[in-house]
PDB file of C-alpha atoms in Angstrom:
ATOM      1  CA  MET A 155      35.093-129.678 159.028  1.00  0.00           C
ATOM      2  CA  ARG A 156      36.800-132.846 157.879  1.00  0.00           C
ATOM      3  CA  VAL A 157      37.963-135.187 160.651  1.00  0.00           C
ATOM      4  CA  LYS A 158      39.995-138.371 160.215  1.00  0.00           C
ATOM      5  CA  ILE A 159      38.692-141.429 162.074  1.00  0.00           C
ATOM      6  CA  ASN A 160      40.859-144.530 162.349  1.00  0.00           C
ATOM      7  CA  VAL A 161      38.866-147.659 161.508  1.00  0.00           C
ATOM      8  CA  LYS A 162      40.052-151.235 161.792  1.00  0.00           C
ATOM      9  CA  LYS A 163      39.620-152.814 158.394  1.00  0.00           C
ATOM     10  CA  ILE A 164      37.940-156.222 158.277  1.00  0.00           C
ATOM     11  CA  GLY A 165      39.440-158.814 156.011  1.00  0.00           C
ATOM     12  CA  LYS A 166      42.572-160.765 155.418  1.00  0.00           C
ATOM     13  CA  ASN A 167      44.769-157.842 156.484  1.00  0.00           C
ATOM     14  CA  ARG A 168      43.785-158.354 160.102  1.00  0.00           C
ATOM     15  CA  GLY A 169      44.711-155.427 162.257  1.00  0.00           C
ATOM     16  CA  ALA A 170      45.031-152.999 159.359  1.00  0.00           C
ATOM     17  CA  ILE A 171      43.908-149.514 160.313  1.00  0.00           C
ATOM     18  CA  GLU A 172      42.310-147.466 157.571  1.00  0.00           C
ATOM     19  CA  PRO A 173      41.547-143.733 157.841  1.00  0.00           C
ATOM     20  CA  VAL A 174      37.971-142.673 157.082  1.00  0.00           C
ATOM     21  CA  PHE A 175      37.029-139.015 156.796  1.00  0.00           C
ATOM     22  CA  TYR A 176      33.803-137.644 158.307  1.00  0.00           C
ATOM     23  CA  GLU A 177      32.338-134.188 157.878  1.00  0.00           C
ATOM     24  CA  TYR A 178      31.429-132.676 161.258  1.00  0.00           C
ATOM     25  CA  PRO A 179      29.596-129.372 161.640  1.00  0.00           C
ATOM     26  CA  GLU A 180      31.104-126.484 163.555  1.00  0.00           C
ATOM     27  CA  GLY A 181      30.170-126.316 167.235  1.00  0.00           C
ATOM     28  CA  VAL A 182      31.103-129.851 168.253  1.00  0.00           C
ATOM     29  CA  ASP A 183      32.822-128.869 171.487  1.00  0.00           C
ATOM     30  CA  THR A 184      32.013-131.665 173.965  1.00  0.00           C
ATOM     31  CA  VAL A 185      32.344-135.435 173.884  1.00  0.00           C
ATOM     32  CA  GLU A 186      28.558-135.794 174.058  1.00  0.00           C
ATOM     33  CA  LYS A 187      28.109-133.608 170.952  1.00  0.00           C
ATOM     34  CA  LEU A 188      30.859-135.587 169.226  1.00  0.00           C
ATOM     35  CA  LEU A 189      29.040-138.845 169.925  1.00  0.00           C
ATOM     36  CA  ARG A 190      25.714-137.358 168.809  1.00  0.00           C
ATOM     37  CA  GLU A 191      27.158-136.181 165.484  1.00  0.00           C
ATOM     38  CA  THR A 192      29.040-139.441 164.906  1.00  0.00           C
ATOM     39  CA  VAL A 193      25.829-141.401 165.448  1.00  0.00           C
ATOM     40  CA  ARG A 194      23.968-139.041 163.093  1.00  0.00           C
ATOM     41  CA  ILE A 195      26.580-139.475 160.328  1.00  0.00           C
ATOM     42  CA  ASN A 196      26.633-143.265 160.685  1.00  0.00           C
ATOM     43  CA  LEU A 197      22.838-143.470 160.840  1.00  0.00           C
ATOM     44  CA  GLU A 198      22.549-141.481 157.595  1.00  0.00           C
ATOM     45  CA  GLU A 199      25.006-143.853 155.911  1.00  0.00           C
ATOM     46  CA  PHE A 200      23.127-146.861 157.299  1.00  0.00           C
ATOM     47  CA  THR A 201      19.838-145.477 155.940  1.00  0.00           C
ATOM     48  CA  LYS A 202      21.394-144.933 152.497  1.00  0.00           C
ATOM     49  CA  ARG A 203      22.660-148.526 152.416  1.00  0.00           C
ATOM     50  CA  ARG A 204      19.242-149.854 153.395  1.00  0.00           C
ATOM     51  CA  LYS A 205      17.574-147.977 150.529  1.00  0.00           C
ATOM     52  CA  ARG A 206      19.805-149.599 147.909  1.00  0.00           C
ATOM     53  CA  THR A 207      18.041-152.025 145.661  1.00  0.00           C
ATOM     54  CA  GLU A 208      19.390-155.396 144.659  1.00  0.00           C
ATOM     55  CA  VAL A 209      20.276-154.041 141.223  1.00  0.00           C
ATOM     56  CA  GLU A 210      22.403-151.279 142.761  1.00  0.00           C
ATOM     57  CA  ALA A 211      24.143-153.725 145.082  1.00  0.00           C
ATOM     58  CA  VAL A 212      26.688-155.056 142.619  1.00  0.00           C
ATOM     59  CA  LEU A 213      29.916-156.290 144.122  1.00  0.00           C
ATOM     60  CA  SER A 214      33.266-155.637 142.514  1.00  0.00           C
ATOM     61  CA  GLY A 215      36.017-158.231 142.533  1.00  0.00           C
ATOM     62  CA  GLU A 216      37.733-156.262 145.307  1.00  0.00           C
ATOM     63  CA  ASP A 217      34.528-156.277 147.398  1.00  0.00           C
ATOM     64  CA  ILE A 218      34.184-160.036 146.984  1.00  0.00           C
ATOM     65  CA  GLU A 219      37.812-160.661 147.904  1.00  0.00           C
ATOM     66  CA  GLU A 220      37.593-158.408 150.971  1.00  0.00           C
ATOM     67  CA  GLN A 221      34.353-160.001 152.187  1.00  0.00           C
ATOM     68  CA  ALA A 222      35.708-163.500 151.562  1.00  0.00           C
ATOM     69  CA  GLY A 223      38.392-162.722 154.133  1.00  0.00           C
ATOM     70  CA  THR A 224      35.680-162.264 156.752  1.00  0.00           C
ATOM     71  CA  GLY A 225      33.962-165.509 155.796  1.00  0.00           C
ATOM     72  CA  LYS A 226      30.736-164.021 154.415  1.00  0.00           C
ATOM     73  CA  ILE A 227      29.954-162.433 151.062  1.00  0.00           C
ATOM     74  CA  SER A 228      26.760-160.385 150.916  1.00  0.00           C
ATOM     75  CA  PHE A 229      25.209-157.442 149.141  1.00  0.00           C
ATOM     76  CA  GLY A 230      24.703-155.608 152.444  1.00  0.00           C
ATOM     77  CA  ILE A 231      20.957-155.357 151.943  1.00  0.00           C
ATOM     78  CA  ALA A 232      18.767-155.739 155.016  1.00  0.00           C
ATOM     79  CA  TYR A 233      15.467-157.384 154.226  1.00  0.00           C
ATOM     80  CA  ASP A 234      13.780-157.062 157.620  1.00  0.00           C
ATOM     81  CA  GLY A 235      12.461-153.511 157.166  1.00  0.00           C
ATOM     82  CA  ARG A 236      13.542-152.267 160.601  1.00  0.00           C
ATOM     83  CA  THR A 237      14.710-148.688 161.029  1.00  0.00           C
ATOM     84  CA  ALA A 238      17.184-147.280 163.526  1.00  0.00           C
ATOM     85  CA  ASP A 239      16.002-144.791 166.146  1.00  0.00           C
ATOM     86  CA  PHE A 240      18.394-141.825 166.399  1.00  0.00           C
ATOM     87  CA  GLU A 241      17.701-140.902 170.031  1.00  0.00           C
ATOM     88  CA  ASN A 242      18.046-144.497 171.244  1.00  0.00           C
ATOM     89  CA  ALA A 243      21.279-144.867 169.281  1.00  0.00           C
ATOM     90  CA  VAL A 244      22.707-141.678 170.849  1.00  0.00           C
ATOM     91  CA  LYS A 245      21.624-142.817 174.307  1.00  0.00           C
ATOM     92  CA  ASN A 246      23.280-146.202 173.732  1.00  0.00           C
ATOM     93  CA  ALA A 247      26.515-144.624 172.459  1.00  0.00           C
ATOM     94  CA  CYS A 248      26.709-142.298 175.474  1.00  0.00           C
ATOM     95  CA  GLN A 249      26.008-145.160 177.883  1.00  0.00           C
ATOM     96  CA  CYS A 250      28.709-147.309 176.257  1.00  0.00           C
ATOM     97  CA  PHE A 251      31.183-144.430 176.589  1.00  0.00           C
ATOM     98  CA  GLU A 252      30.296-143.841 180.255  1.00  0.00           C
ATOM     99  CA  ASP A 253      30.548-147.573 181.041  1.00  0.00           C
ATOM    100  CA  GLY A 254      33.985-147.851 179.405  1.00  0.00           C
ATOM    101  CA  ILE A 255      32.801-150.187 176.658  1.00  0.00           C
ATOM    102  CA  ALA A 256      33.728-147.572 174.058  1.00  0.00           C
ATOM    103  CA  VAL A 257      36.848-145.434 174.415  1.00  0.00           C
ATOM    104  CA  ILE A 258      37.603-142.352 172.325  1.00  0.00           C
ATOM    105  CA  PHE A 259      41.008-140.832 171.628  1.00  0.00           C
ATOM    106  CA  LEU A 260      41.378-137.338 170.137  1.00  0.00           C
ATOM    107  CA  GLU A 261      44.878-136.684 168.789  1.00  0.00           C
ATOM    108  CA  GLY A 262      46.095-139.607 170.923  1.00  0.00           C
ATOM    109  CA  LYS A 263      44.608-138.266 174.193  1.00  0.00           C
ATOM    110  CA  ARG A 264      41.894-140.349 175.850  1.00  0.00           C
ATOM    111  CA  LEU A 265      38.607-138.531 176.402  1.00  0.00           C
ATOM    112  CA  GLU A 266      37.223-139.198 179.879  1.00  0.00           C
ATOM    113  CA  THR A 267      33.723-137.710 180.371  1.00  0.00           C
ATOM    114  CA  LEU A 268      30.726-136.710 178.250  1.00  0.00           C
ATOM    115  CA  GLU A 269      31.006-133.121 179.485  1.00  0.00           C
ATOM    116  CA  GLU A 270      34.711-132.836 178.604  1.00  0.00           C
ATOM    117  CA  ARG A 271      35.444-129.906 176.302  1.00  0.00           C
ATOM    118  CA  ILE A 272      37.187-130.759 173.038  1.00  0.00           C
ATOM    119  CA  ALA A 273      38.628-128.727 170.197  1.00  0.00           C
ATOM    120  CA  LEU A 274      37.939-130.375 166.846  1.00  0.00           C
ATOM    121  CA  ARG A 275      39.885-128.840 164.002  1.00  0.00           C
ATOM    122  CA  GLU A 276      40.203-129.582 160.325  1.00  0.00           C
ATOM    123  CA  ASP A 277      42.006-132.941 159.920  1.00  0.00           C
ATOM    124  CA  SER A 278      41.828-133.790 163.638  1.00  0.00           C
ATOM    125  CA  GLU A 279      42.407-137.478 164.290  1.00  0.00           C
ATOM    126  CA  LEU A 280      39.855-139.547 166.233  1.00  0.00           C
ATOM    127  CA  THR A 281      40.080-143.181 167.252  1.00  0.00           C
ATOM    128  CA  PHE A 282      37.092-145.115 168.601  1.00  0.00           C
ATOM    129  CA  VAL A 283      37.923-148.357 170.406  1.00  0.00           C
ATOM    130  CA  ARG A 284      35.326-150.913 171.460  1.00  0.00           C
ATOM    131  CA  MET A 285      36.585-152.741 174.505  1.00  0.00           C
ATOM    132  CA  THR A 286      36.006-156.473 174.778  1.00  0.00           C
ATOM    133  CA  MET A 287      35.194-158.063 178.079  1.00  0.00           C
ATOM    134  CA  LEU A 288      37.103-161.286 178.553  1.00  0.00           C
ATOM    135  CA  ALA A 289      35.771-164.135 180.608  1.00  0.00           C
ATOM    136  CA  GLY A 290      37.591-167.241 181.610  1.00  0.00           C
ATOM    137  CA  ARG A 291      38.177-169.805 184.274  1.00  0.00           C
ATOM    138  CA  MET A 292      40.886-170.116 186.831  1.00  0.00           C
ATOM    139  CA  TRP A 293      42.528-173.532 186.544  1.00  0.00           C
TER     140      TRP A 293
END
């Protein structure tokens, strides 16, 4: 099923939220399964990007302009040869959710626990928020 995920777009339009559509399989009925499938989808995309060759990594004018807004223009090719481990990535995502570093909203309602039952439907709307810890001094 197709699910809309709100993603903050990087670039000169700071704060712009752009919808991205992911294809989730049927049977995603808990937050833990949602995280597992989201990690799987992103890991597959990451692996595809890593397999691109330099010839395939041609940037359009729009790509260059968008990346210039972030301060770095690159082809997105990783040269270090490392691969991502799916189980460690899932474990990390679940730990971040439990610790409150990552917050998930489904149709505007905050999801609280990994065991929480959810009902994903076609065109459901998800929002993932990474919380930032602020540190400072008292004057």
